[in-house]
Amino acid sequence: MPSKRKLDLPPAEIYKAAKLASNGSRHAHVEEDDDLEAGPAPPPEDDDGDYGPSAPPEDDDGDDEEGRFFGGGITETEKEVLDFMDSNQQSTAFDAGPETIDGSWLKKTALSFEKKISRNAELRAKFENDPSKFIDSEADLDSAIKSLSILSDHPSLYPLFAQLGSAASLVSLLAHENTDIAIDAVEILSELTDQDVSASEPDWSSLVNACLEADLLGLLTSNFSRLDETNESDREGVYHALSLLENLSSSPTICDKLGSDKPLVQYLLNRISTPQEKETSQNKQYSAEILAILVSSSLPNRTCLVSLNAVDILLQQIAPYRKRDPDKSSSSYTPEFIRNSFECLSSLVSSPEGKKAFIEAEGVELCLIMLKDGGPKITKPSSLRLLDHACAFSPEMATKIVTEGGLKTLFTMFMKNKTSVGQTTEHLIGIFASMLRFLPAESPERIRTLAKFVEKEYEKLEKTVQLRREYAARLGVVDAAIQEENNTLDRKEREEMEDEFFSRRLDAGLFCLQSIDVVLAWLIAEDDGARDKIKELLADRDEDLGVLKKTIQEQIEGVDEGGEDGRETKEMLSTLVRFLV
């Protein structure tokens, strides 16, 4: 602890001086005399009124020959000792520094915490029907829980906190009979695991793993079922629990555990689909966000959610907005809830099971309605992105789009889109590329799709080639800058910058340019009229089919052949290249 404030004179010298002083008593002595009356003698009658003990002479040092002070009964040195002790006590009371938060402190705090848990449990068991007997111990326990929040400023103590068993004890309080105690425990766990805490990965993991071993997920789920969100305190408790889940999901391994916990996932799905909730509450919105996080990068989690009918539940949440965006003037305006629902669906339809569920739940039809009549800011762009994800690697989805009349809707958007470069264009091109790749050969749906590209004197081909020029120009500027920068780097530095350079090219539209060239290559391969028109359009800028071949060849070199999809993609691209001569 910080040293206490001290006087200038060393204490040893003061006490030494006091010890060497005259051995007379510190207390004044009077001799007894029976003839004397108690109290001071009355003043003489002729006195002018100046009575009382005589003051010492001004030149006197205030001591008698033995060093005693007149009227006080203590020597001057002893008085100095007492003054020092009094001053030292005051500095202890008012100027002590803050307590050091270290391992020793944590051990004492953990011991006190365990004692308060035990004391409360003992009194609750002994006086089960008389809350007044254990209410004080519950208040002490509540204070002890909240005092643990200081650990978030000292995350290096997390491993010791877990080793002492205090993390498990804190988790056990989620099962406490008093929901207020359980809510406090959840809130503290949320604070300790928050991403804003500057904890190292090993320290954070030591705490979280200890909590998970103490059945944190099971206790959290059971708490959800006993909290009544019509009560403000319980509603805050649910929010803290959702916040804790979000913190835990920052670890990919733990995220997989969360997403595979069916009771927990079922609660989240039930929470976003609560029928009696007319307005979208904060907790409903938060639940949708966590679902989107769980499925964003985990295939097992997607499989789990699909098995729990998540696709249909999520489609029901966005269906009310099929012909409009959320109303800003409404108290239930929740654009984030709609976006998170779409985000979750976009991840789910990336799996084969999700695609099947999406078709069965009439997701294609809903998206096409939204593309035609939906709001321009949220529902229309979100449904287009969802359809793009759903269509990838799915012949059934591509066929469903055509049979449900989606060609007219999609090509109308394509021709009317005033912003050539942007998300809408990229998703439309992505859908066209998937349809041309996966629609069965010679099928009516494929023939109808090819016919759309060549109708009205190839106007859609002209638009596609124009888009290619714009994306190629953007990418050319970035490529030139990268080349110039490469000239200043040595071989090792170039290798280190490869990922950075590739990221810049993607931002400039590399992926969309590649998709456009794949679409054009398919049309060249399947329709002679389209081939001649594309060659004519390219010649206007002194270009030929070689520019398409170069782009597709680059794609072939970048294909990962580790999986079946990769091998099939490389084979498809290699076949298209042979038509570009």
XYZ file of C-alpha atoms in Angstrom:
581
model
C 0.000 0.000 0.000
C 1.142 3.587 -0.563
C 3.184 4.971 2.302
C 1.360 7.173 4.716
C 2.097 10.862 5.008
C 4.727 11.625 7.663
C 5.960 14.581 9.644
C 9.341 16.132 8.958
C 10.749 15.020 12.314
C 11.567 11.310 12.423
C 9.279 9.576 14.950
C 12.164 7.758 16.629
C 13.730 10.996 17.778
C 10.446 12.240 19.263
C 9.873 9.088 21.259
C 13.521 9.006 22.345
C 13.256 12.591 23.645
C 10.151 11.714 25.575
C 11.856 8.726 27.183
C 14.905 10.758 28.282
C 12.803 13.526 29.874
C 12.435 13.933 33.649
C 10.856 10.911 35.227
C 8.207 13.086 36.880
C 4.644 11.952 36.381
C 2.756 13.077 33.276
C -0.109 14.013 35.621
C -0.241 17.014 37.981
C -0.181 16.140 41.680
C -1.803 17.966 44.625
C -1.330 17.177 48.281
C -4.432 16.501 50.289
C -5.338 18.974 53.079
C -8.457 18.391 55.080
C -8.615 22.054 56.065
C -8.921 23.222 52.521
C -12.277 23.664 50.877
C -12.798 22.191 47.549
C -12.542 24.562 44.618
C -10.675 27.790 44.140
C -10.562 30.462 46.876
C -12.977 33.376 46.410
C -11.402 36.608 45.223
C -10.636 39.374 47.712
C -13.371 41.952 48.098
C -11.050 44.783 47.154
C -9.824 43.025 44.050
C -10.312 44.858 40.782
C -11.808 41.699 39.222
C -8.641 40.197 37.845
C -8.742 36.802 39.413
C -7.882 33.219 38.496
C -4.464 31.521 38.141
C -1.605 33.846 37.469
C -0.203 33.720 33.971
C 3.461 32.822 33.672
C 5.909 35.601 32.960
C 6.287 36.440 29.274
C 9.946 35.478 29.327
C 9.178 32.145 30.997
C 9.254 29.072 28.756
C 6.085 27.765 30.417
C 7.789 24.941 32.341
C 8.685 24.584 35.986
C 12.073 23.296 37.093
C 11.001 19.717 36.277
C 9.845 20.626 32.815
C 6.102 20.514 33.533
C 3.754 22.957 31.776
C 1.641 25.074 34.090
C -2.072 24.085 33.753
C -1.564 21.126 31.356
C 0.211 18.579 33.414
C 2.450 17.351 30.539
C 5.900 18.293 29.417
C 6.504 20.150 26.174
C 8.237 17.080 24.675
C 5.336 14.819 25.634
C 2.929 17.301 24.084
C 4.945 17.107 20.847
C 4.674 13.296 20.923
C 0.892 13.423 21.318
C 0.570 15.996 18.536
C 2.558 13.725 16.232
C 0.389 10.693 17.053
C -2.794 12.684 16.478
C -1.502 13.972 13.135
C -0.437 10.459 12.109
C -3.913 9.076 12.868
C -5.542 11.788 10.768
C -3.277 11.024 7.816
C -4.252 7.360 8.134
C -7.938 8.213 8.092
C -7.972 10.737 5.290
C -4.868 10.290 3.145
C -4.526 6.525 2.681
C -3.968 5.606 -0.964
C -6.256 3.308 -2.974
C -6.174 -0.390 -2.205
C -3.858 -2.422 -4.416
C -5.777 -4.825 -6.678
C -3.526 -7.869 -6.946
C -3.507 -11.582 -6.283
C -3.598 -11.160 -2.510
C -6.559 -8.828 -2.760
C -8.374 -11.263 -5.035
C -7.822 -14.180 -2.682
C -9.294 -12.214 0.222
C -12.173 -10.986 -1.931
C -12.870 -14.487 -3.245
C -12.903 -15.906 0.291
C -15.303 -13.207 1.439
C -17.464 -13.841 -1.632
C -17.665 -17.574 -0.933
C -18.535 -16.926 2.712
C -21.394 -14.644 1.747
C -22.740 -17.212 -0.712
C -22.595 -19.910 1.973
C -24.093 -17.669 4.646
C -27.002 -16.707 2.425
C -27.643 -20.320 1.427
C -27.504 -21.421 5.061
C -29.969 -18.784 6.246
C -32.286 -19.390 3.306
C -32.411 -23.093 4.129
C -32.870 -22.464 7.861
C -35.520 -19.746 7.566
C -37.151 -20.678 4.297
C -40.515 -19.198 5.261
C -39.213 -16.081 6.976
C -37.419 -13.788 4.455
C -36.700 -11.221 7.155
C -34.134 -13.659 8.585
C -32.045 -13.861 5.418
C -32.716 -10.531 3.698
C -29.592 -8.914 5.189
C -27.377 -11.746 3.953
C -28.945 -11.354 0.523
C -28.101 -7.667 0.486
C -24.510 -8.520 1.463
C -24.335 -11.066 -1.336
C -25.700 -8.545 -3.810
C -22.992 -6.059 -2.811
C -20.304 -8.731 -3.088
C -21.410 -9.613 -6.627
C -21.379 -6.014 -7.780
C -17.967 -5.405 -6.238
C -16.482 -7.954 -8.660
C -16.956 -5.530 -11.533
C -13.579 -3.994 -10.635
C -11.962 -7.116 -12.114
C -12.772 -5.796 -15.597
C -10.020 -3.225 -14.989
C -7.593 -5.993 -14.035
C -8.169 -8.835 -16.526
C -4.754 -10.324 -15.736
C -6.449 -11.669 -12.579
C -8.993 -13.693 -14.594
C -6.955 -16.930 -14.493
C -6.633 -16.736 -10.706
C -10.332 -15.864 -10.400
C -11.135 -19.033 -12.333
C -8.547 -21.125 -10.445
C -9.990 -20.105 -7.074
C -13.397 -21.398 -8.191
C -14.980 -17.972 -7.927
C -15.975 -17.917 -11.606
C -17.904 -21.161 -11.131
C -19.470 -19.790 -7.941
C -20.564 -16.659 -9.767
C -22.148 -18.777 -12.509
C -23.927 -20.920 -9.891
C -25.752 -17.815 -8.703
C -27.712 -17.826 -11.960
C -29.756 -20.560 -10.270
C -30.394 -18.446 -7.145
C -34.004 -18.341 -5.955
C -33.930 -14.548 -6.054
C -33.926 -13.500 -9.715
C -32.376 -10.155 -8.753
C -29.276 -12.013 -7.564
C -29.215 -14.045 -10.769
C -29.546 -10.893 -12.879
C -26.679 -9.239 -10.998
C -24.486 -12.264 -11.671
C -25.333 -12.178 -15.382
C -24.585 -8.466 -15.558
C -21.165 -8.903 -13.944
C -20.314 -11.785 -16.290
C -21.296 -9.587 -19.211
C -19.022 -6.807 -17.948
C -16.064 -9.122 -17.400
C -16.312 -10.671 -20.880
C -17.072 -7.471 -22.754
C -14.970 -6.858 -25.846
C -14.020 -3.427 -24.518
C -12.106 -5.063 -21.669
C -8.414 -5.103 -22.540
C -7.984 -8.789 -21.728
C -5.494 -10.973 -23.528
C -6.831 -14.020 -25.325
C -5.476 -16.515 -22.727
C -6.852 -14.486 -19.789
C -10.281 -14.062 -21.407
C -10.429 -17.735 -22.366
C -9.494 -18.902 -18.853
C -12.494 -17.070 -17.424
C -14.933 -18.056 -20.164
C -13.917 -21.724 -20.166
C -14.378 -21.905 -16.395
C -17.856 -20.413 -16.773
C -18.805 -22.829 -19.543
C -17.594 -25.780 -17.467
C -19.930 -24.569 -14.711
C -22.894 -24.961 -17.147
C -23.234 -21.293 -18.012
C -25.276 -21.969 -21.153
C -27.751 -24.261 -19.416
C -28.268 -21.804 -16.566
C -28.660 -18.905 -18.967
C -31.355 -20.749 -20.902
C -33.224 -21.661 -17.720
C -33.108 -18.012 -16.637
C -34.677 -16.903 -19.900
C -37.684 -19.053 -19.107
C -38.223 -17.606 -15.627
C -37.725 -13.921 -16.390
C -40.869 -11.906 -17.066
C -40.093 -9.087 -19.487
C -43.177 -7.136 -18.457
C -41.085 -6.381 -15.383
C -38.414 -3.736 -15.979
C -35.768 -5.506 -13.893
C -36.333 -8.833 -15.646
C -36.275 -7.133 -19.025
C -32.859 -5.679 -18.205
C -31.764 -9.123 -17.068
C -32.632 -10.598 -20.472
C -30.694 -7.792 -22.138
C -27.584 -8.519 -20.034
C -27.885 -12.216 -20.844
C -28.072 -11.454 -24.578
C -25.078 -9.161 -24.200
C -23.175 -12.016 -22.558
C -24.042 -14.296 -25.481
C -22.749 -11.700 -27.910
C -19.478 -11.477 -25.977
C -19.063 -15.249 -26.005
C -19.751 -15.481 -29.733
C -16.600 -13.463 -30.468
C -14.706 -16.757 -30.157
C -15.344 -19.011 -33.208
C -15.083 -22.172 -31.105
C -17.522 -20.921 -28.485
C -19.774 -19.518 -31.203
C -20.149 -23.068 -32.537
C -21.087 -24.237 -29.027
C -23.749 -21.563 -28.764
C -25.209 -22.345 -32.161
C -25.369 -26.077 -31.476
C -27.186 -25.587 -28.162
C -30.726 -26.259 -29.374
C -32.608 -25.041 -26.252
C -30.714 -21.752 -26.433
C -31.267 -21.324 -30.174
C -34.924 -22.255 -29.786
C -35.335 -19.514 -27.188
C -33.809 -16.940 -29.555
C -36.119 -18.025 -32.377
C -39.130 -17.892 -30.068
C -38.042 -14.475 -28.840
C -38.038 -12.918 -32.314
C -41.406 -14.441 -33.163
C -43.346 -13.516 -30.034
C -46.887 -13.012 -31.415
C -48.201 -10.826 -28.598
C -45.411 -8.274 -29.017
C -46.844 -5.640 -31.334
C -43.751 -3.447 -31.315
C -40.213 -4.652 -31.860
C -38.518 -4.335 -28.482
C -34.831 -3.946 -27.858
C -34.491 -7.556 -26.729
C -36.296 -8.874 -29.800
C -33.958 -6.895 -32.012
C -30.938 -8.068 -30.003
C -32.033 -11.707 -30.373
C -32.162 -11.341 -34.159
C -28.685 -9.817 -34.138
C -27.256 -12.731 -32.143
C -28.865 -15.247 -34.499
C -27.225 -13.452 -37.426
C -23.858 -13.624 -35.638
C -24.205 -17.331 -34.873
C -24.797 -18.318 -38.511
C -22.527 -15.779 -40.217
C -19.518 -18.085 -40.471
C -20.494 -21.455 -39.024
C -21.933 -24.226 -41.190
C -22.872 -26.434 -38.173
C -24.809 -23.533 -36.673
C -26.697 -23.033 -39.936
C -27.620 -26.698 -39.990
C -28.888 -26.483 -36.401
C -31.051 -23.430 -37.103
C -32.503 -24.910 -40.281
C -33.494 -28.014 -38.323
C -35.425 -25.769 -35.921
C -37.470 -24.229 -38.761
C -35.532 -20.962 -38.586
C -35.974 -20.196 -42.308
C -39.759 -20.164 -42.092
C -39.732 -18.201 -38.810
C -37.459 -15.530 -40.269
C -39.471 -15.255 -43.477
C -42.551 -14.610 -41.345
C -40.731 -11.738 -39.640
C -39.940 -9.950 -42.920
C -43.210 -10.795 -44.696
C -45.146 -7.797 -43.283
C -42.725 -5.526 -45.159
C -43.089 -7.190 -48.557
C -44.622 -4.052 -50.056
C -43.028 -1.348 -47.955
C -40.101 -0.312 -45.836
C -40.602 0.098 -42.080
C -42.438 3.334 -41.301
C -40.072 5.876 -39.740
C -42.953 7.682 -38.052
C -44.079 4.498 -36.312
C -43.028 3.747 -32.749
C -42.145 0.256 -33.944
C -39.653 1.494 -36.564
C -36.898 -1.114 -36.399
C -34.787 -1.233 -39.560
C -32.016 -3.100 -37.737
C -34.365 -5.965 -36.893
C -35.335 -6.318 -40.567
C -31.700 -6.143 -41.710
C -30.615 -8.741 -39.143
C -33.437 -11.069 -40.219
C -32.341 -10.753 -43.852
C -28.705 -11.228 -42.835
C -29.543 -14.419 -40.988
C -31.537 -15.751 -43.949
C -28.716 -14.935 -46.366
C -26.388 -17.126 -44.292
C -28.890 -19.955 -43.896
C -29.581 -20.279 -47.635
C -25.863 -20.819 -48.243
C -26.290 -24.416 -47.065
C -28.105 -27.112 -49.100
C -30.583 -27.667 -46.262
C -31.252 -23.955 -46.082
C -31.895 -23.692 -49.813
C -34.394 -26.526 -49.650
C -36.188 -24.973 -46.675
C -36.222 -21.596 -48.438
C -37.955 -23.036 -51.501
C -40.463 -24.995 -49.372
C -41.304 -21.882 -47.328
C -41.964 -19.908 -50.546
C -39.003 -17.642 -49.958
C -38.413 -17.124 -53.680
C -41.962 -15.849 -54.191
C -41.652 -13.468 -51.225
C -38.360 -12.055 -52.512
C -39.782 -11.481 -56.002
C -42.737 -9.584 -54.515
C -40.324 -7.430 -52.539
C -38.205 -6.771 -55.629
C -41.283 -5.585 -57.464
C -43.165 -3.694 -54.753
C -40.839 -3.456 -51.761
C -39.322 -0.368 -50.191
C -36.234 0.992 -51.934
C -34.071 1.501 -48.848
C -34.327 -1.778 -46.956
C -36.592 -4.528 -48.271
C -35.777 -4.305 -51.983
C -31.942 -4.319 -51.722
C -32.024 -6.873 -48.889
C -34.288 -9.279 -50.786
C -32.080 -8.972 -53.900
C -28.999 -9.872 -51.864
C -30.880 -12.790 -50.284
C -31.904 -14.105 -53.706
C -28.307 -13.838 -54.931
C -27.074 -15.963 -52.017
C -29.904 -18.467 -52.442
C -29.284 -18.902 -56.166
C -25.592 -19.805 -55.831
C -24.832 -23.485 -56.520
C -28.527 -24.376 -56.755
C -30.202 -25.578 -59.978
C -33.492 -25.857 -58.077
C -33.348 -22.226 -56.998
C -32.475 -20.988 -60.496
C -35.351 -22.975 -61.950
C -37.746 -21.707 -59.265
C -36.894 -18.083 -60.069
C -37.812 -18.587 -63.716
C -41.002 -20.581 -63.079
C -42.242 -17.925 -60.632
C -41.875 -15.187 -63.243
C -38.691 -13.728 -61.847
C -37.043 -13.017 -65.221
C -39.247 -10.026 -65.948
C -38.707 -8.561 -62.481
C -34.942 -9.050 -62.520
C -34.320 -7.741 -66.049
C -36.598 -4.751 -65.461
C -34.484 -3.837 -62.443
C -31.341 -4.396 -64.476
C -32.362 -2.012 -67.256
C -33.861 0.657 -64.967
C -30.982 0.720 -62.525
C -29.491 4.187 -62.909
C -26.431 3.506 -60.770
C -24.225 1.333 -62.943
C -21.677 0.536 -60.246
C -23.079 -0.617 -56.912
C -24.585 -3.410 -54.840
C -27.737 -3.710 -56.938
C -25.773 -4.263 -60.150
C -23.416 -6.736 -58.513
C -26.231 -8.862 -57.074
C -28.147 -8.868 -60.358
C -25.043 -9.962 -62.270
C -24.447 -12.634 -59.624
C -27.957 -14.016 -60.107
C -27.585 -14.031 -63.911
C -24.252 -15.868 -63.655
C -25.767 -18.502 -61.345
C -28.774 -19.012 -63.632
C -26.638 -19.448 -66.743
C -24.420 -21.918 -64.925
C -27.031 -24.034 -63.153
C -30.163 -24.000 -65.325
C -30.296 -27.438 -67.013
C -29.201 -27.490 -70.640
C -32.017 -27.372 -73.183
C -34.545 -26.812 -70.394
C -37.413 -24.360 -71.048
C -36.140 -22.198 -68.187
C -32.685 -21.892 -69.756
C -34.060 -21.094 -73.191
C -36.289 -18.376 -71.686
C -33.311 -16.877 -69.878
C -31.148 -16.776 -73.019
C -34.006 -15.234 -74.941
C -34.219 -12.389 -72.400
C -30.622 -11.400 -73.134
C -31.061 -11.219 -76.893
C -34.542 -9.684 -77.130
C -35.160 -6.075 -78.218
C -32.084 -5.946 -80.429
C -29.678 -7.069 -77.743
C -30.279 -4.072 -75.474
C -29.418 -6.097 -72.389
C -26.158 -7.217 -73.963
C -25.298 -3.587 -74.665
C -25.974 -2.727 -71.024
C -23.817 -5.640 -69.882
C -20.861 -4.663 -72.064
C -21.189 -1.052 -70.908
C -21.008 -2.250 -67.287
C -17.901 -4.230 -68.149
C -16.176 -1.106 -69.440
C -16.972 0.827 -66.282
C -15.718 -1.894 -63.944
C -12.640 -2.517 -66.095
C -11.804 1.199 -65.987
C -12.084 1.293 -62.180
C -9.966 -1.797 -61.816
C -7.411 -0.461 -64.288
C -6.754 2.601 -62.142
C -6.128 0.424 -59.086
C -3.946 -2.009 -61.031
C -1.810 0.867 -62.292
C -1.341 2.184 -58.757
C -0.424 -1.286 -57.513
C 2.097 -1.721 -60.326
C 3.695 1.609 -59.509
C 3.924 0.648 -55.850
C 5.300 -2.781 -56.747
C 8.183 -1.146 -58.560
C 9.447 0.267 -55.273
C 9.273 -3.041 -53.362
C 11.654 -5.971 -53.194
C 10.505 -9.557 -53.611
C 9.797 -10.193 -49.933
C 7.814 -6.977 -49.564
C 5.734 -7.831 -52.627
C 4.831 -11.189 -51.122
C 3.819 -9.505 -47.890
C 1.592 -7.060 -49.779
C -0.183 -9.654 -51.934
C -3.266 -9.899 -49.728
C -3.468 -6.116 -49.414
C -3.249 -5.645 -53.186
C -5.910 -8.309 -53.773
C -8.221 -6.605 -51.282
C -7.830 -3.318 -53.133
C -8.716 -4.997 -56.431
C -11.836 -6.545 -54.876
C -12.910 -3.127 -53.598
C -12.490 -1.765 -57.117
C -14.952 -4.337 -58.494
C -12.810 -7.325 -59.500
C -15.432 -9.908 -58.525
C -18.225 -8.163 -60.436
C -16.022 -7.801 -63.525
C -15.281 -11.520 -63.398
C -19.001 -12.318 -63.067
C -19.833 -10.081 -66.030
C -17.238 -11.835 -68.180
C -18.620 -15.239 -67.173
C -22.113 -14.110 -68.242
C -20.778 -12.860 -71.586
C -18.803 -16.083 -72.082
C -21.919 -18.181 -71.528
C -23.854 -16.135 -74.064
C -20.995 -16.423 -76.595
C -20.909 -20.193 -76.078
C -24.664 -20.693 -76.520
C -25.870 -18.146 -79.060
C -24.150 -17.196 -82.321
C -26.077 -13.942 -82.566
C -24.971 -12.965 -79.070
C -21.383 -13.859 -79.974
C -21.375 -11.555 -82.993
C -22.987 -8.710 -81.053
C -20.493 -8.939 -78.185
C -17.546 -8.948 -80.603
C -19.014 -5.873 -82.292
C -19.468 -4.020 -79.022
C -15.943 -4.843 -77.845
C -14.491 -3.689 -81.171
C -15.876 -0.197 -80.540
C -13.049 0.162 -77.968
C -10.468 -1.769 -79.982
C -10.985 -4.836 -77.839
C -11.701 -8.471 -78.690
C -12.655 -11.675 -76.894
C -9.127 -11.829 -75.539
C -10.037 -9.398 -72.715
C -12.733 -11.825 -71.531
C -10.337 -14.743 -71.815
C -7.718 -12.966 -69.704
C -10.177 -12.295 -66.880
C -11.536 -15.837 -66.847
C -8.031 -17.297 -66.988
C -7.189 -15.286 -63.867
C -10.244 -16.792 -62.163
C -9.095 -20.297 -63.066
C -5.710 -19.674 -61.471
C -7.360 -18.500 -58.262
C -9.826 -21.383 -57.850
C -9.334 -23.539 -54.778
C -9.673 -27.155 -55.900
C -9.864 -28.474 -52.355
C -13.611 -29.123 -52.582
C -16.066 -30.448 -55.115
C -17.477 -26.984 -55.817
C -13.985 -25.707 -56.585
C -13.231 -28.512 -58.999
C -16.554 -28.062 -60.793
C -16.004 -24.317 -61.044
C -12.557 -24.764 -62.562
C -13.908 -27.260 -65.084
C -16.718 -24.886 -66.068
C -14.395 -21.924 -66.532
C -11.916 -23.970 -68.522
C -14.714 -25.009 -70.868
C -15.833 -21.403 -71.384
C -12.299 -20.271 -72.213
C -12.282 -22.559 -75.240
C -15.126 -20.554 -76.787
C -13.253 -17.244 -76.457
C -11.188 -17.458 -79.656
